[in-house]
GROMACS .gro file of C-alpha atoms in nm:
model
  173
    1UNK     CA    1   4.166  -6.352  -4.350
    2UNK     CA    2   4.496  -6.403  -4.159
    3UNK     CA    3   4.511  -6.242  -3.771
    4UNK     CA    4   4.824  -6.089  -3.668
    5UNK     CA    5   4.919  -6.078  -3.338
    6UNK     CA    6   5.254  -5.945  -3.218
    7UNK     CA    7   5.338  -6.127  -2.852
    8UNK     CA    8   5.695  -5.942  -2.819
    9UNK     CA    9   5.873  -6.249  -2.938
   10UNK     CA   10   5.703  -6.252  -3.267
   11UNK     CA   11   5.379  -6.271  -3.463
   12UNK     CA   12   5.108  -6.504  -3.398
   13UNK     CA   13   4.949  -6.585  -3.734
   14UNK     CA   14   4.603  -6.728  -3.707
   15UNK     CA   15   4.460  -6.844  -4.039
   16UNK     CA   16   4.099  -6.787  -4.152
   17UNK     CA   17   3.933  -6.522  -3.936
   18UNK     CA   18   3.663  -6.351  -3.988
   19UNK     CA   19   3.626  -5.968  -3.937
   20UNK     CA   20   3.350  -6.032  -3.675
   21UNK     CA   21   3.627  -6.215  -3.474
   22UNK     CA   22   3.898  -5.961  -3.505
   23UNK     CA   23   3.681  -5.654  -3.433
   24UNK     CA   24   3.532  -5.848  -3.131
   25UNK     CA   25   3.928  -5.967  -3.001
   26UNK     CA   26   3.991  -5.609  -2.828
   27UNK     CA   27   3.866  -5.295  -2.716
   28UNK     CA   28   4.035  -5.128  -3.000
   29UNK     CA   29   4.121  -4.788  -3.016
   30UNK     CA   30   4.131  -4.788  -3.394
   31UNK     CA   31   4.070  -4.986  -3.661
   32UNK     CA   32   4.206  -4.942  -3.959
   33UNK     CA   33   4.043  -4.996  -4.338
   34UNK     CA   34   4.233  -5.038  -4.655
   35UNK     CA   35   4.137  -5.146  -4.995
   36UNK     CA   36   4.264  -5.472  -5.120
   37UNK     CA   37   4.564  -5.498  -5.430
   38UNK     CA   38   4.390  -5.579  -5.736
   39UNK     CA   39   4.314  -5.476  -6.070
   40UNK     CA   40   4.460  -5.113  -6.025
   41UNK     CA   41   4.114  -4.956  -6.151
   42UNK     CA   42   3.934  -5.057  -5.868
   43UNK     CA   43   4.121  -4.758  -5.652
   44UNK     CA   44   3.972  -4.585  -5.936
   45UNK     CA   45   3.626  -4.677  -5.959
   46UNK     CA   46   3.353  -4.510  -5.738
   47UNK     CA   47   3.166  -4.810  -5.751
   48UNK     CA   48   3.385  -4.988  -5.646
   49UNK     CA   49   3.330  -4.892  -5.312
   50UNK     CA   50   2.986  -4.904  -5.310
   51UNK     CA   51   3.036  -5.179  -4.992
   52UNK     CA   52   3.229  -4.938  -4.763
   53UNK     CA   53   2.995  -4.742  -4.573
   54UNK     CA   54   2.845  -5.074  -4.518
   55UNK     CA   55   3.168  -5.232  -4.426
   56UNK     CA   56   3.240  -4.884  -4.191
   57UNK     CA   57   2.880  -4.984  -4.017
   58UNK     CA   58   2.884  -5.328  -3.970
   59UNK     CA   59   3.246  -5.321  -3.776
   60UNK     CA   60   3.121  -4.996  -3.580
   61UNK     CA   61   2.800  -5.233  -3.461
   62UNK     CA   62   3.088  -5.525  -3.331
   63UNK     CA   63   3.331  -5.304  -3.172
   64UNK     CA   64   3.327  -5.107  -2.853
   65UNK     CA   65   3.194  -4.727  -2.884
   66UNK     CA   66   3.472  -4.558  -2.849
   67UNK     CA   67   3.641  -4.696  -3.146
   68UNK     CA   68   3.757  -4.489  -3.457
   69UNK     CA   69   3.810  -4.584  -3.786
   70UNK     CA   70   4.084  -4.445  -4.035
   71UNK     CA   71   4.075  -4.522  -4.382
   72UNK     CA   72   4.458  -4.570  -4.563
   73UNK     CA   73   4.497  -4.436  -4.851
   74UNK     CA   74   4.634  -4.600  -5.118
   75UNK     CA   75   4.943  -4.521  -5.326
   76UNK     CA   76   5.018  -4.623  -5.727
   77UNK     CA   77   5.220  -4.849  -5.854
   78UNK     CA   78   5.569  -4.741  -5.925
   79UNK     CA   79   5.693  -4.543  -6.254
   80UNK     CA   80   5.878  -4.825  -6.498
   81UNK     CA   81   5.789  -5.098  -6.315
   82UNK     CA   82   5.550  -5.406  -6.484
   83UNK     CA   83   5.278  -5.457  -6.260
   84UNK     CA   84   4.926  -5.526  -6.392
   85UNK     CA   85   4.839  -5.257  -6.182
   86UNK     CA   86   5.032  -5.029  -6.327
   87UNK     CA   87   5.023  -5.170  -6.671
   88UNK     CA   88   4.571  -5.066  -6.630
   89UNK     CA   89   4.730  -4.672  -6.707
   90UNK     CA   90   4.986  -4.780  -6.975
   91UNK     CA   91   5.257  -4.697  -6.708
   92UNK     CA   92   5.160  -4.349  -6.631
   93UNK     CA   93   5.182  -4.357  -6.256
   94UNK     CA   94   5.099  -4.002  -6.156
   95UNK     CA   95   4.750  -4.079  -6.364
   96UNK     CA   96   4.740  -4.385  -6.121
   97UNK     CA   97   4.776  -4.158  -5.862
   98UNK     CA   98   4.586  -3.888  -5.958
   99UNK     CA   99   4.256  -4.143  -5.976
  100UNK     CA  100   4.307  -4.263  -5.625
  101UNK     CA  101   4.357  -3.922  -5.492
  102UNK     CA  102   3.974  -3.849  -5.721
  103UNK     CA  103   3.816  -4.156  -5.615
  104UNK     CA  104   3.941  -4.126  -5.208
  105UNK     CA  105   3.805  -3.781  -5.243
  106UNK     CA  106   3.482  -3.872  -5.361
  107UNK     CA  107   3.426  -4.275  -5.221
  108UNK     CA  108   3.627  -4.273  -4.885
  109UNK     CA  109   3.562  -3.886  -4.742
  110UNK     CA  110   3.207  -3.870  -4.842
  111UNK     CA  111   3.150  -4.210  -4.564
  112UNK     CA  112   3.067  -3.955  -4.210
  113UNK     CA  113   3.174  -4.311  -3.976
  114UNK     CA  114   3.517  -4.288  -4.144
  115UNK     CA  115   3.690  -4.067  -3.867
  116UNK     CA  116   4.035  -4.011  -4.082
  117UNK     CA  117   4.195  -4.075  -4.413
  118UNK     CA  118   4.561  -4.158  -4.353
  119UNK     CA  119   4.705  -3.998  -4.654
  120UNK     CA  120   4.969  -4.251  -4.713
  121UNK     CA  121   4.933  -4.234  -5.099
  122UNK     CA  122   5.030  -3.878  -5.148
  123UNK     CA  123   5.335  -3.898  -4.899
  124UNK     CA  124   5.417  -4.182  -5.123
  125UNK     CA  125   5.405  -4.021  -5.438
  126UNK     CA  126   5.561  -3.674  -5.271
  127UNK     CA  127   5.913  -3.925  -5.177
  128UNK     CA  128   5.860  -4.013  -5.537
  129UNK     CA  129   5.855  -3.692  -5.651
  130UNK     CA  130   6.176  -3.582  -5.435
  131UNK     CA  131   6.452  -3.794  -5.388
  132UNK     CA  132   6.354  -4.134  -5.316
  133UNK     CA  133   6.271  -4.327  -5.648
  134UNK     CA  134   6.237  -4.679  -5.540
  135UNK     CA  135   5.991  -4.713  -5.233
  136UNK     CA  136   5.860  -5.065  -5.374
  137UNK     CA  137   5.970  -5.457  -5.375
  138UNK     CA  138   5.776  -5.550  -5.678
  139UNK     CA  139   5.660  -5.212  -5.813
  140UNK     CA  140   5.376  -5.177  -5.578
  141UNK     CA  141   5.395  -5.295  -5.217
  142UNK     CA  142   5.635  -5.121  -5.006
  143UNK     CA  143   5.976  -5.155  -4.888
  144UNK     CA  144   6.075  -5.279  -4.595
  145UNK     CA  145   6.264  -5.009  -4.527
  146UNK     CA  146   6.230  -4.609  -4.675
  147UNK     CA  147   5.836  -4.758  -4.813
  148UNK     CA  148   5.720  -4.868  -4.488
  149UNK     CA  149   5.861  -4.610  -4.280
  150UNK     CA  150   5.742  -4.363  -4.487
  151UNK     CA  151   5.398  -4.488  -4.452
  152UNK     CA  152   5.416  -4.562  -4.102
  153UNK     CA  153   5.511  -4.201  -4.020
  154UNK     CA  154   5.207  -4.052  -4.221
  155UNK     CA  155   4.977  -4.283  -4.058
  156UNK     CA  156   5.100  -4.190  -3.725
  157UNK     CA  157   5.069  -3.828  -3.770
  158UNK     CA  158   4.756  -3.865  -3.919
  159UNK     CA  159   4.647  -4.078  -3.614
  160UNK     CA  160   4.812  -3.885  -3.368
  161UNK     CA  161   4.852  -3.508  -3.504
  162UNK     CA  162   5.201  -3.593  -3.340
  163UNK     CA  163   5.473  -3.363  -3.511
  164UNK     CA  164   5.685  -3.619  -3.694
  165UNK     CA  165   5.954  -3.335  -3.749
  166UNK     CA  166   6.181  -3.423  -3.452
  167UNK     CA  167   6.189  -3.784  -3.576
  168UNK     CA  168   6.552  -3.866  -3.590
  169UNK     CA  169   6.567  -4.293  -3.612
  170UNK     CA  170   6.531  -4.371  -3.934
  171UNK     CA  171   6.587  -4.785  -4.077
  172UNK     CA  172   6.893  -4.888  -4.236
  173UNK     CA  173   6.938  -4.810  -4.620
   0.00000   0.00000   0.00000
């Protein structure tokens, strides 16, 4: 994996870093896990998560005793965009979303070593059904403004329980 560290003046990026090295680098308060992109069906097949519990146990064994584990829920592809993950669902991003929710409930929420699940996918879907339709750069990766802003507020709320309603800063665009 690439290991990113914010040094205050930009990101320091180290290639080829193992999970072991990254976890043991610091006494993390939280470690977040997210299913990687690839074939969209992977998000919706419970059997693709069989290694999640062993992975979380491994991370817990490496980390200090106080660490908490978060799982960042994925979001579906964007309606009308050509992307292999959306095409797996014949362009039906609602069905894609519903399968992500089902799999999160059945395969992620059942892992007792995960402390919280950030409902990022739900937040993105809710934004799409309100006023904001374009939240990705390429049909799947979130835009640098509204998409990532919604994801970050959702993650902040999940991690801290903080009331995000009073936050007035918004990104340009």
